XYZ file of N, CA and C in Angstrom:
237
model
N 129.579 106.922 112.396
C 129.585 108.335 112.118
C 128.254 108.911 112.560
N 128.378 110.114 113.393
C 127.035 110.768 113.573
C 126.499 111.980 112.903
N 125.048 111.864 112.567
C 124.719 113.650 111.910
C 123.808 113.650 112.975
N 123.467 115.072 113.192
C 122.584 115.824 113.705
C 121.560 116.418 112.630
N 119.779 116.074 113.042
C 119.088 116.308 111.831
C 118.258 116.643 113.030
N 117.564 117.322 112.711
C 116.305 118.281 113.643
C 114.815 117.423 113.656
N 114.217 117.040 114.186
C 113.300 115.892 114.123
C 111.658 116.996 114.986
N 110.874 116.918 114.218
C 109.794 117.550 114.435
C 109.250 117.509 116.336
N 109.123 118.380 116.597
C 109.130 118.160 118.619
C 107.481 117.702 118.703
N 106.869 117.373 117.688
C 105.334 116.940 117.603
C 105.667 115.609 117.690
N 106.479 115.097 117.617
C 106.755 113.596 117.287
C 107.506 112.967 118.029
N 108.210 114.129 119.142
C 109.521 113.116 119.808
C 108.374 112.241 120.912
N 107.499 112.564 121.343
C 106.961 111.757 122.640
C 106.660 110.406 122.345
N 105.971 110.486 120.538
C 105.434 109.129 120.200
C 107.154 108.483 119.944
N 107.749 108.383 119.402
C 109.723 108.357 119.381
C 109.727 107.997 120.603
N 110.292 108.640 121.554
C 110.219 108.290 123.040
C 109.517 107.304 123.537
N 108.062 106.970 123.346
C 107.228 106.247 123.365
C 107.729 104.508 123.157
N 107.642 104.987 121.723
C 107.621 103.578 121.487
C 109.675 103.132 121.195
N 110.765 103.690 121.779
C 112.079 103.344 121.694
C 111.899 102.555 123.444
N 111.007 103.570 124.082
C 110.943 102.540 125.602
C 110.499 101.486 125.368
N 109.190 101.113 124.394
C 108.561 100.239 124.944
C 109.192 98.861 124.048
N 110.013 99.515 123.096
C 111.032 98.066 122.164
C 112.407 97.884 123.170
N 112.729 98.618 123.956
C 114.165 98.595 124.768
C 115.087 99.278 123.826
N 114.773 100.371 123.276
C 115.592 100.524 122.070
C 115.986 102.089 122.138
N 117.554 102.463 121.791
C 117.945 104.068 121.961
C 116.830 104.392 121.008
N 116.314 105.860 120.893
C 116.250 106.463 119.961
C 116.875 106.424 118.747
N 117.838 106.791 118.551
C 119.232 106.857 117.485
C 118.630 105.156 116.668
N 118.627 104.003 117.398
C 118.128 102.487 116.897
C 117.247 102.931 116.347
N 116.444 103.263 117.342
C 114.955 103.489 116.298
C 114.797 104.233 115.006
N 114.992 105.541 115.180
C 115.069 106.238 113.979
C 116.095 105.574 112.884
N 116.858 105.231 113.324
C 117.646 104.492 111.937
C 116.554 103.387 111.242
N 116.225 102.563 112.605
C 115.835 101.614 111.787
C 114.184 101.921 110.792
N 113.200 103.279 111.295
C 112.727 103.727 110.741
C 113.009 103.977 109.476
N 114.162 105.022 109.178
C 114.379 105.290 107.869
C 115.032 104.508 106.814
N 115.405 103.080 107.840
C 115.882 101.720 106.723
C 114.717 101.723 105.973
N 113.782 101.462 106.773
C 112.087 100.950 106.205
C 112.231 102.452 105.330
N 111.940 102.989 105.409
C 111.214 104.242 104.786
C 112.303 104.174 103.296
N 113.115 103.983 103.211
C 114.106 103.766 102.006
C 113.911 102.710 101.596
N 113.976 101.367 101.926
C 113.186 100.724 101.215
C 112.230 100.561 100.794
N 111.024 101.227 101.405
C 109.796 101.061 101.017
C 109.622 102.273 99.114
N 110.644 103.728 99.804
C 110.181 104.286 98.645
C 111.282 103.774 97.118
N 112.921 102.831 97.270
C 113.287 102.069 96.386
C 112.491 101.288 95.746
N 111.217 100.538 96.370
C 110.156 99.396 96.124
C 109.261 100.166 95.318
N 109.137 101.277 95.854
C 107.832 102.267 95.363
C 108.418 102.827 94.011
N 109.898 102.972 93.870
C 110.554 103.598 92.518
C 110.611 102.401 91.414
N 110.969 101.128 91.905
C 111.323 100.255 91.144
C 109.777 99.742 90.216
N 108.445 100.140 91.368
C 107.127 99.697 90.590
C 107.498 100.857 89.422
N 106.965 102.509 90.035
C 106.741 102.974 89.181
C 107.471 102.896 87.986
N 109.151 102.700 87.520
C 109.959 102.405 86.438
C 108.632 101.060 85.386
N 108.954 100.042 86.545
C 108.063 98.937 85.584
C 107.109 99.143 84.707
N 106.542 100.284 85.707
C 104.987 100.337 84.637
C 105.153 101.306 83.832
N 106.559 102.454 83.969
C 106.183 103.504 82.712
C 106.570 102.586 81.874
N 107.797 101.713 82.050
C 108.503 100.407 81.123
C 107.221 100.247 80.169
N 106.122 99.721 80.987
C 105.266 98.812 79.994
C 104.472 99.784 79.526
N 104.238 101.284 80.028
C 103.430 102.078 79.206
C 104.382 102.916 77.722
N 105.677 102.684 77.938
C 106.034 102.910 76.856
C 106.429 101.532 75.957
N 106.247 100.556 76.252
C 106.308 99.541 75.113
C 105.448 98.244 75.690
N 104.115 98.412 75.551
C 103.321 97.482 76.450
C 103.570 95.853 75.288
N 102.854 94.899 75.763
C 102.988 93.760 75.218
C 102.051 93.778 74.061
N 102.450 92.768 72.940
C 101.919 93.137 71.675
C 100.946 91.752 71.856
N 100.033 92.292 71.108
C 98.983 90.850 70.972
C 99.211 88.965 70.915
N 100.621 89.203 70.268
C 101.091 87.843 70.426
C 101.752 87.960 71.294
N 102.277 88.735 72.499
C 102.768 88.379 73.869
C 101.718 87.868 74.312
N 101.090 88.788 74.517
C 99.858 88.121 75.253
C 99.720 86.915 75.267
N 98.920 86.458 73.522
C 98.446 85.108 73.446
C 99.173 84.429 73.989
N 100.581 84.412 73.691
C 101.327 83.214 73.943
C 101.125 83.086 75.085
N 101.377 84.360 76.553
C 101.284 84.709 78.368
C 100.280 83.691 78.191
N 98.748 83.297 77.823
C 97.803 82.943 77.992
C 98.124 81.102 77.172
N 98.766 81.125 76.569
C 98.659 79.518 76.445
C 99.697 78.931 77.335
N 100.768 79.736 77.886
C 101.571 79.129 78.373
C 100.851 78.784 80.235
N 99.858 80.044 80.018
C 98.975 79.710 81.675
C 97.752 78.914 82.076
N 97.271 78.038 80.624
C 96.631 77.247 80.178
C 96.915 75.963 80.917
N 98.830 75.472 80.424
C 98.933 74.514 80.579
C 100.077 74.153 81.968
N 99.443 75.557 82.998
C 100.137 75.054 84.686
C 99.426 74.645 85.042
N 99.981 73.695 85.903
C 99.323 73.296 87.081
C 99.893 74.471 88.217
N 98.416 75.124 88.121
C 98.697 75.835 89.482
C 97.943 75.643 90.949
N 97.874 74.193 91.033
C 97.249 73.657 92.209
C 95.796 73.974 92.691
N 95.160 74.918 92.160
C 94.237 74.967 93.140
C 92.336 74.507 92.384
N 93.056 73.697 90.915
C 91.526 72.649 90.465
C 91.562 71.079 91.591
């Protein structure tokens, strides 16, 4: 399926640019641009959720301790 979306004319040369220099339509490129760009800001939504998560119910003093004895006794390779 195709849309038509208006793409800034400051930008088509670098577009143009670099779809020659991958062997790649335009249409490839920009898609595969805005794959990245959607994942990156899903990645960017899923942090920010986490941390309001923990700013509205952060870990209580015995989370902690326990986080800290249980990281006591890894071996995390690098003594």
């Amino acid at each position: 399926m195709g849309v038509q979306i208006e793409v800034d004319e400051a930008i088509m040369p670098q577009i143009d640019r670099l779809a020659k220099s991958s062997h790649r339509s335009r249409t490839d490129l920009v898609n595969e641009i805005l794959r990245k760009g959607l994942r990156r800001e899903s990645t960017a939504d899923k942090v920010r959720r986490f941390q309001e998560s923990y700013q509205k119910f952060p870990q209580t003093p015995q989370e902690i301790d326990e986080l800290s004895e249980w990281e006591d006794v890894q071996d995390w390779g690098d003594q």
